[in-house]
Tab-separated table of C-alpha atoms and ligand atoms in Angstrom:
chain	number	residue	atom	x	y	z
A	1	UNK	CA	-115.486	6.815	-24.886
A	2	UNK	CA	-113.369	9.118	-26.434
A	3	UNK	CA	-112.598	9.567	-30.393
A	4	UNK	CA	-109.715	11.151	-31.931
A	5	UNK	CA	-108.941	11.662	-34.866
A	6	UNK	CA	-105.620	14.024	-35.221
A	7	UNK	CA	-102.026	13.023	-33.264
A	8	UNK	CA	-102.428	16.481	-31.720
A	9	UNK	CA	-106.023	15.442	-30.007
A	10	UNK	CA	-104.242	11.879	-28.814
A	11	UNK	CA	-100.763	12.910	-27.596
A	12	UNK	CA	-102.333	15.764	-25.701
A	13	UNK	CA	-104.632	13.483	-23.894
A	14	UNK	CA	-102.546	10.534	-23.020
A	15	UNK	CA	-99.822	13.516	-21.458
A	16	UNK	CA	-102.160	14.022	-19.114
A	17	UNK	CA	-102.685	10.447	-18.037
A	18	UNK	CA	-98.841	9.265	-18.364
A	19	UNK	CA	-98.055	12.074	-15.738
A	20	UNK	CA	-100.284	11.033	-13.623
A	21	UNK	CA	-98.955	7.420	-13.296
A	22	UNK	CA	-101.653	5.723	-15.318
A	23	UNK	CA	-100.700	2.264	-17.182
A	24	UNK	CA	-102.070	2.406	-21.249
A	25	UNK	CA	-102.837	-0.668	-23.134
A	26	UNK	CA	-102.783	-0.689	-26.922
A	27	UNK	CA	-104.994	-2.530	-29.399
A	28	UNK	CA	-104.081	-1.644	-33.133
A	29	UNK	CA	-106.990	-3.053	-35.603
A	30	UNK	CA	-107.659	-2.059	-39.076
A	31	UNK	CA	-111.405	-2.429	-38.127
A	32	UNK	CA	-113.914	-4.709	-38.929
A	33	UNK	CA	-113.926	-5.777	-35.300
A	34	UNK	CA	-115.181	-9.459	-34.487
A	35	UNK	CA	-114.932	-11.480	-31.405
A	36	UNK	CA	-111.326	-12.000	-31.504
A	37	UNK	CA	-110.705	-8.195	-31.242
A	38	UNK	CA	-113.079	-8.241	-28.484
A	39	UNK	CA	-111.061	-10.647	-26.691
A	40	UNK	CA	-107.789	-8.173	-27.234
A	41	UNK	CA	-109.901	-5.470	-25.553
A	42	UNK	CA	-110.956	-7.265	-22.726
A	43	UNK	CA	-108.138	-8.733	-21.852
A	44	UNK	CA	-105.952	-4.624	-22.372
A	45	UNK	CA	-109.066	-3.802	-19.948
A	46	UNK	CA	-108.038	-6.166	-17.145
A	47	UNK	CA	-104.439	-5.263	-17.180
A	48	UNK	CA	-104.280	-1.589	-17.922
A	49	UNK	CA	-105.479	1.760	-16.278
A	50	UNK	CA	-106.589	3.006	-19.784
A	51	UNK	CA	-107.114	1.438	-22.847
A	52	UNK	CA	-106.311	2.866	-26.694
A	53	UNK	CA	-107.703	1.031	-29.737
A	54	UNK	CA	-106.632	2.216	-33.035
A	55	UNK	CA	-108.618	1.872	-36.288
A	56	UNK	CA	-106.278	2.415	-39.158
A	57	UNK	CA	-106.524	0.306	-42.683
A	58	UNK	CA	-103.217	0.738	-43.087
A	59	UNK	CA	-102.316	1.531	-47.238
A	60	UNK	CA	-98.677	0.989	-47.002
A	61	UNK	CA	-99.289	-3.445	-45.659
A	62	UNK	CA	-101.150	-4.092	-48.915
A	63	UNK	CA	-99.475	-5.138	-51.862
A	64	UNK	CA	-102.204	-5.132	-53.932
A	65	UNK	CA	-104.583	-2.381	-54.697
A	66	UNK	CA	-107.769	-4.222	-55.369
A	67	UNK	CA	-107.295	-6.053	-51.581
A	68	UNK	CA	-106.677	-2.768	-49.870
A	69	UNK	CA	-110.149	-1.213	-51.786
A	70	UNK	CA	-111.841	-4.127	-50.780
A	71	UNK	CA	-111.003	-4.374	-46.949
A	72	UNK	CA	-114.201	-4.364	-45.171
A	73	UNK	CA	-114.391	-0.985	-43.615
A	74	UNK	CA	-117.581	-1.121	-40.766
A	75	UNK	CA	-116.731	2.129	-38.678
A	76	UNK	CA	-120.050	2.904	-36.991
A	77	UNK	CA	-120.311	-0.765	-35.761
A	78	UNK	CA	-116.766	-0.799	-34.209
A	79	UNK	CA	-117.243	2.593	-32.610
A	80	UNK	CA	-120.802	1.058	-30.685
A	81	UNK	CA	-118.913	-2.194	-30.121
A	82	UNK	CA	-115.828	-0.657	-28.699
A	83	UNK	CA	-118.492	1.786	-26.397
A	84	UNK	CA	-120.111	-1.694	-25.341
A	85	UNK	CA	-116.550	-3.049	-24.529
A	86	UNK	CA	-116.054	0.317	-22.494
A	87	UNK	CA	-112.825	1.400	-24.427
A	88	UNK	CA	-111.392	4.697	-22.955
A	89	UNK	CA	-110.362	5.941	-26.660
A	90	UNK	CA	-110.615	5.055	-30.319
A	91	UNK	CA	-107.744	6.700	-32.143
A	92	UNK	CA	-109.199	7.272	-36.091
A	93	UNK	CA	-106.564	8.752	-38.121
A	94	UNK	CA	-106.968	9.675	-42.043
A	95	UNK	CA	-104.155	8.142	-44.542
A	96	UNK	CA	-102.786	11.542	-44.382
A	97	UNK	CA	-102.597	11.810	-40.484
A	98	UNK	CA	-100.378	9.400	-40.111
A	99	UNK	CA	-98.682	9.221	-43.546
A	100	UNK	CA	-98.405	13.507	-44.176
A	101	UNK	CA	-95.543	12.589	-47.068
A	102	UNK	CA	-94.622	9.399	-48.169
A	103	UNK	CA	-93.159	7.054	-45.312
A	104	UNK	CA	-89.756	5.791	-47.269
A	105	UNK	CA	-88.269	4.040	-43.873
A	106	UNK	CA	-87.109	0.400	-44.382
A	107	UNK	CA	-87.142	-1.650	-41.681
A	108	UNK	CA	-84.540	-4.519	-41.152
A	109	UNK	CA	-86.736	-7.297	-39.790
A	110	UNK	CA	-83.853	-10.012	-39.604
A	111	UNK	CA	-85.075	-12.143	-42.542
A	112	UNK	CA	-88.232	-12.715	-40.270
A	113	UNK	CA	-90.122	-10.787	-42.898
A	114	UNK	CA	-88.916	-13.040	-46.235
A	115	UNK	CA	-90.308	-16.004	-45.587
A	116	UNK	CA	-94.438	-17.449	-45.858
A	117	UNK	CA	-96.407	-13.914	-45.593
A	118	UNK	CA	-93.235	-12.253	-46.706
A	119	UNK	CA	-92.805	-13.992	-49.676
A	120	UNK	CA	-95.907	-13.816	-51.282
A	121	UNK	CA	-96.979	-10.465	-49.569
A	122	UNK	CA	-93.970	-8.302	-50.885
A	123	UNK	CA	-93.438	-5.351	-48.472
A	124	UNK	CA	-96.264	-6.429	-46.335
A	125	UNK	CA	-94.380	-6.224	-43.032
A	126	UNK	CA	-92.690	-3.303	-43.611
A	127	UNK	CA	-95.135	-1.562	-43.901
A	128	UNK	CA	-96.457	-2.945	-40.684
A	129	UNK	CA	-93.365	-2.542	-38.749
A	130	UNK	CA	-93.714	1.664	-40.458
A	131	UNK	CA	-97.840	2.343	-38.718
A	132	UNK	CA	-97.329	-0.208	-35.772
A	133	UNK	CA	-93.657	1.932	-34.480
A	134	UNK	CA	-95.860	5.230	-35.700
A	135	UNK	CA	-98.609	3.972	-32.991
A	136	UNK	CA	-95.752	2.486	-30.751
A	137	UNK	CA	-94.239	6.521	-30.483
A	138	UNK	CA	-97.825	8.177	-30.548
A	139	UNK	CA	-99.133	5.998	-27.175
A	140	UNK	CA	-96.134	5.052	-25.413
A	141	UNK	CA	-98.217	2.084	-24.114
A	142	UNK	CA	-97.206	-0.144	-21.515
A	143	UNK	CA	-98.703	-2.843	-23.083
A	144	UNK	CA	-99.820	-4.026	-26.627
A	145	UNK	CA	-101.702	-6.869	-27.422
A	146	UNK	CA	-102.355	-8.320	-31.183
A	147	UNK	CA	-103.762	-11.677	-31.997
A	148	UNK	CA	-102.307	-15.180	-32.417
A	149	UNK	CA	-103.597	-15.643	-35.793
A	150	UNK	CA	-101.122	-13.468	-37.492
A	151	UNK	CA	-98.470	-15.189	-35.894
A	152	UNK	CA	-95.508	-14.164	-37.767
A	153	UNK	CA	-96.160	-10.380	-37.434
A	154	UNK	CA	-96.307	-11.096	-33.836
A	155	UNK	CA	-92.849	-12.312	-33.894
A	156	UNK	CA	-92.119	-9.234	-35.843
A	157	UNK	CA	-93.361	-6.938	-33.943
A	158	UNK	CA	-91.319	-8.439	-30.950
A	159	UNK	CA	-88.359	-8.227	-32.554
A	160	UNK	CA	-89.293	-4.372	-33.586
A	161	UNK	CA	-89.833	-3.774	-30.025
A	162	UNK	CA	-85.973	-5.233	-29.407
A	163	UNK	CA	-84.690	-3.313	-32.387
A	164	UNK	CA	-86.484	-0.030	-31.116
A	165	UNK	CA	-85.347	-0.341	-27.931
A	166	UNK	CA	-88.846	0.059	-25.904
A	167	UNK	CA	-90.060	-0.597	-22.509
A	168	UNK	CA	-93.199	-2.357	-23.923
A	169	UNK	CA	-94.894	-5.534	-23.587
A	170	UNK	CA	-96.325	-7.263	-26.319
A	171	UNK	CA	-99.115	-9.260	-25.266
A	172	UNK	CA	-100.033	-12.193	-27.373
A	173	UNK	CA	-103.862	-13.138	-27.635
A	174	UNK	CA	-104.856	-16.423	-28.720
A	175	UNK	CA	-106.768	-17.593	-31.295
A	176	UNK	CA	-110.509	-17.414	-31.400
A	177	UNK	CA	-112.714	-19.525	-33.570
A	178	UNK	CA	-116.380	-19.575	-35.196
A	179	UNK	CA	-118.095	-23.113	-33.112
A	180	UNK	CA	-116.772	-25.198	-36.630
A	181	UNK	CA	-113.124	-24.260	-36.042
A	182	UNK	CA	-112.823	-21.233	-38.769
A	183	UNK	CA	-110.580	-18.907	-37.076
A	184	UNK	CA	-111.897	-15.352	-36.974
A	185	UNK	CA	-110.981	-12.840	-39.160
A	186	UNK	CA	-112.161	-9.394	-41.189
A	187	UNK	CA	-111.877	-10.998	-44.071
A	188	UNK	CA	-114.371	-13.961	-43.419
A	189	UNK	CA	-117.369	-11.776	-44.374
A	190	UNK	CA	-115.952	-11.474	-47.840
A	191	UNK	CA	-116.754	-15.263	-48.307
A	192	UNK	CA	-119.626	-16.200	-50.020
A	193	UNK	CA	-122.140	-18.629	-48.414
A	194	UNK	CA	-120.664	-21.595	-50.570
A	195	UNK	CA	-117.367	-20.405	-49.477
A	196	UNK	CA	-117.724	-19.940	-45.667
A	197	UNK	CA	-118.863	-23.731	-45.864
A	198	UNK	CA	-115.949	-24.608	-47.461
A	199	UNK	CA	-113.870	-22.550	-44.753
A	200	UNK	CA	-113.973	-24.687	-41.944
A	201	UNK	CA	-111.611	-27.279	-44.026
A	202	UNK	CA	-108.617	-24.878	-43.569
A	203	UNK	CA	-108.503	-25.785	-39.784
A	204	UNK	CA	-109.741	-29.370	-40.037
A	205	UNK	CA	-106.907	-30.338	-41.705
A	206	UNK	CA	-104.122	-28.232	-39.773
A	207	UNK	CA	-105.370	-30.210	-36.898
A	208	UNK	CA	-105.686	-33.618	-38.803
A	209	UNK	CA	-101.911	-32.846	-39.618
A	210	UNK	CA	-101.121	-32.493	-35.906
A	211	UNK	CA	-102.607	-35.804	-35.811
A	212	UNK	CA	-99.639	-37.268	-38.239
A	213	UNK	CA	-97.063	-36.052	-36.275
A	214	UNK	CA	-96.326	-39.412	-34.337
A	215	UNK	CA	-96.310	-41.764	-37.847
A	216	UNK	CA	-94.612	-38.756	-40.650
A	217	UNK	CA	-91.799	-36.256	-40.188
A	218	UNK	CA	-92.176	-32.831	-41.074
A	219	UNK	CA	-92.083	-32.709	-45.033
A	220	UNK	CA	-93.774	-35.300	-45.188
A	221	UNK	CA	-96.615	-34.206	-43.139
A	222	UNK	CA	-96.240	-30.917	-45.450
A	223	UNK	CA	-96.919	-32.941	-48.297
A	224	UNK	CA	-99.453	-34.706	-46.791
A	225	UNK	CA	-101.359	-31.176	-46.128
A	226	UNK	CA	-100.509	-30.038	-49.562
A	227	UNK	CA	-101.829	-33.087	-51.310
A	228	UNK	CA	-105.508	-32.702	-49.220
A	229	UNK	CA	-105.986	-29.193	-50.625
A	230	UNK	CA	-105.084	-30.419	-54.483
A	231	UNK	CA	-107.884	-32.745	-53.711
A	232	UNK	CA	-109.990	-29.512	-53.209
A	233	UNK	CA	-110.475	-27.882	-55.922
A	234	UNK	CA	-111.990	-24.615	-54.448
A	235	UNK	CA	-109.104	-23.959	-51.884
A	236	UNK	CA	-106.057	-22.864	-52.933
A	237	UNK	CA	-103.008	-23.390	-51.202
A	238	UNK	CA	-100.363	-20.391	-50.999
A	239	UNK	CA	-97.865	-21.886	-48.642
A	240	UNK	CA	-97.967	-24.542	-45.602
A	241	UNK	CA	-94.847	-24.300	-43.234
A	242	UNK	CA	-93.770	-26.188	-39.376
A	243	UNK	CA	-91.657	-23.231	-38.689
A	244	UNK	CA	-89.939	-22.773	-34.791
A	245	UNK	CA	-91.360	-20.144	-33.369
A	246	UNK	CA	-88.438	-17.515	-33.002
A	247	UNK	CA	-86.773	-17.364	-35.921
A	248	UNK	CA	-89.549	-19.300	-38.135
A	249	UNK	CA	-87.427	-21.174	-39.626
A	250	UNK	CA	-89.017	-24.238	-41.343
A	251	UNK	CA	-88.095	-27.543	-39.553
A	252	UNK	CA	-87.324	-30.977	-40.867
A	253	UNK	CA	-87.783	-32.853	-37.544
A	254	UNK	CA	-90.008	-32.918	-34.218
A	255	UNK	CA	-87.611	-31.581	-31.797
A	256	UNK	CA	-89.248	-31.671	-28.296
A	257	UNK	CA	-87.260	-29.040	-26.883
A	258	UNK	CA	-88.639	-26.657	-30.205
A	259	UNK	CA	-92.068	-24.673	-29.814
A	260	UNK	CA	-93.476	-25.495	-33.459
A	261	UNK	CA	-96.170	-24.141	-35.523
A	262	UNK	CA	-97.997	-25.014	-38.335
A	263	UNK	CA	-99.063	-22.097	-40.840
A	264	UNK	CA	-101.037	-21.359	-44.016
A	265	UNK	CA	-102.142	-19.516	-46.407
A	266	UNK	CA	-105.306	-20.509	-48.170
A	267	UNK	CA	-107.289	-18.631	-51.047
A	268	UNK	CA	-110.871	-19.374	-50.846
A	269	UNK	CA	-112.123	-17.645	-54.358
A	270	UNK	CA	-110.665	-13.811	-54.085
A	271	UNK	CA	-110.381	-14.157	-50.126
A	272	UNK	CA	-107.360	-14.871	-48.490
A	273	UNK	CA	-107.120	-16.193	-45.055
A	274	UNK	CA	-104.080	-17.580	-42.343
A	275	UNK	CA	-104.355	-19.625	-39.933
A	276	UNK	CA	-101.686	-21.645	-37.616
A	277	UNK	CA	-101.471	-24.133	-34.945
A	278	UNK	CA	-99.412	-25.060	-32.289
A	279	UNK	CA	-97.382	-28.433	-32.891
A	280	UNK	CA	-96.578	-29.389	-29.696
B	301	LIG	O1	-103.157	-7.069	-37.484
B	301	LIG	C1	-103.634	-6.016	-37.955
B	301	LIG	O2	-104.837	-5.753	-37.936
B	301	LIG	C2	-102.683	-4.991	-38.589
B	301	LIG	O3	-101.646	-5.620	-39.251
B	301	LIG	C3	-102.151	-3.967	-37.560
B	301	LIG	C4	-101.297	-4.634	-36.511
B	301	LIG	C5	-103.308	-3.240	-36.915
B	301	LIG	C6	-101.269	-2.941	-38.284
B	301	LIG	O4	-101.971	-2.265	-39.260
């Protein structure tokens, strides 16, 4: 397995392999890697010649400071991981590799980026759409894949493909959970033992809200979900939304012919975690 570490080192190798005909699969992480990065691995390894995983915490996503020094950072354990997973290359720029001066480009995301995430992560997905089209332009993969979890920057990022015009597919991986339904994420080994108890509550009820679906209509199954985390005092509640799942636009009834999904933001003491579900 190979590791880079400058654009020069990356380009210059995947050259080589686009002339020759090869297909490239993408997997941008910020690290941490867990099981459900595993699965975006495996499944870039049955479908691609070569595959590229990027580990980049990304400075311009976070809003806040104190989240972006906190971000678990585990880079020996990825790299073995990754060699066990038999990636071809692990792309490890600095924040000044792929940022040399200040990125100011603004990125018109249709709206797509104001709402849930958006609107209590200001700038979040811009500065997603700014390293994922950097990484898009560095690999020219054939294929990307990113995780179901974060849902709505997987709409993003389709429309970003759209907007930029590129002969990519973006490969959506789904969900994978811990055995008592806590979906996996970096950020679950910044929970506390009291709190990773307390965790599995977050999908329990999306999927007890499913459940409501035949007796309540959508805001009322909203404030159904909203009134079972008041009753927990330890889980706070950023936003629950039944969006469609193009324009994620929140609806107010079950329309059959409508993919739906349910999403949320929960803080669990300083941790925040997402997590969504397919109404259908
Ligand atoms: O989903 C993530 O880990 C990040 O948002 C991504 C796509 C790697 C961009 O930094």
């Amino acid at each position: 397995m190979i590791v880079y570490r400058t654009k020069t080192d990356l380009t210059g190798h995947l050259l080589t392999l686009q002339n020759e005909g090869k297909t490239i699969g993408l997997v941008p992480t910020m690290g941490a890697l867990h099981q459900g990065h595993m699965s975006l691995v495996e499944k870039a390894r049955t479908e691609n010649n070569f595959v590229v995983v990027t580990i980049f915490v990304n400075p311009t996503q976070f809003n806040d400071q104190s989240d972006l020094d906190h971000y678990p950072r585990t880079l020996d354990q990825d790299l073995e991981l990754l060699r066990q997973l038999e990636a071809d290359l692990v792309f490890v720029p600095s924040v000044k590799e792929m940022y040399p001066e200040e990125d100011m480009q603004i990125f018109d995301l249709g709206g797509l980026d104001k709402v849930m995430e958006g609107k209590h992560r200001q700038g979040h997905f811009n500065g997603v759409a700014q390293i994922v089209s950097k990484l898009f332009l560095l690999v020219h993969p054939h294929r990307a894949y990113f995780g179901q979890k974060d849902f709505q920057q997987l709409v993003i990022i389709r429309r970003l493909v759209e907007m930029m015009e590129l002969d990519l597919t973006i490969v959506p991986c789904p969900i994978v959970r811990e055995k008592d339904g806590l979906a996996m994420s970096s950020r679950n080994t910044m929970l506390n033992k009291e709190e990773r108890k307390l965790a599995p509550f977050i999908y329990e009820t999306l999927v007890k809200a499913r459940g409501k679906m035949e007796t309540l209509n959508p805001s009322q199954v909203k404030e159904w979900v909203i009134l079972q985390f008041k009753k927990q005092s330890d889980l706070y509640l950023e936003y629950f939304e039944i969006v469609e799942d193009k324009g994620l636009m929140s609806i107010d009834e079950w329309d059959k012919e409508m993919n739906k999904v349910a999403c949320l933001a929960v803080l669990l003491g300083e941790v925040r975690l997402i997590d969504n579900l397919n109404f259908d």
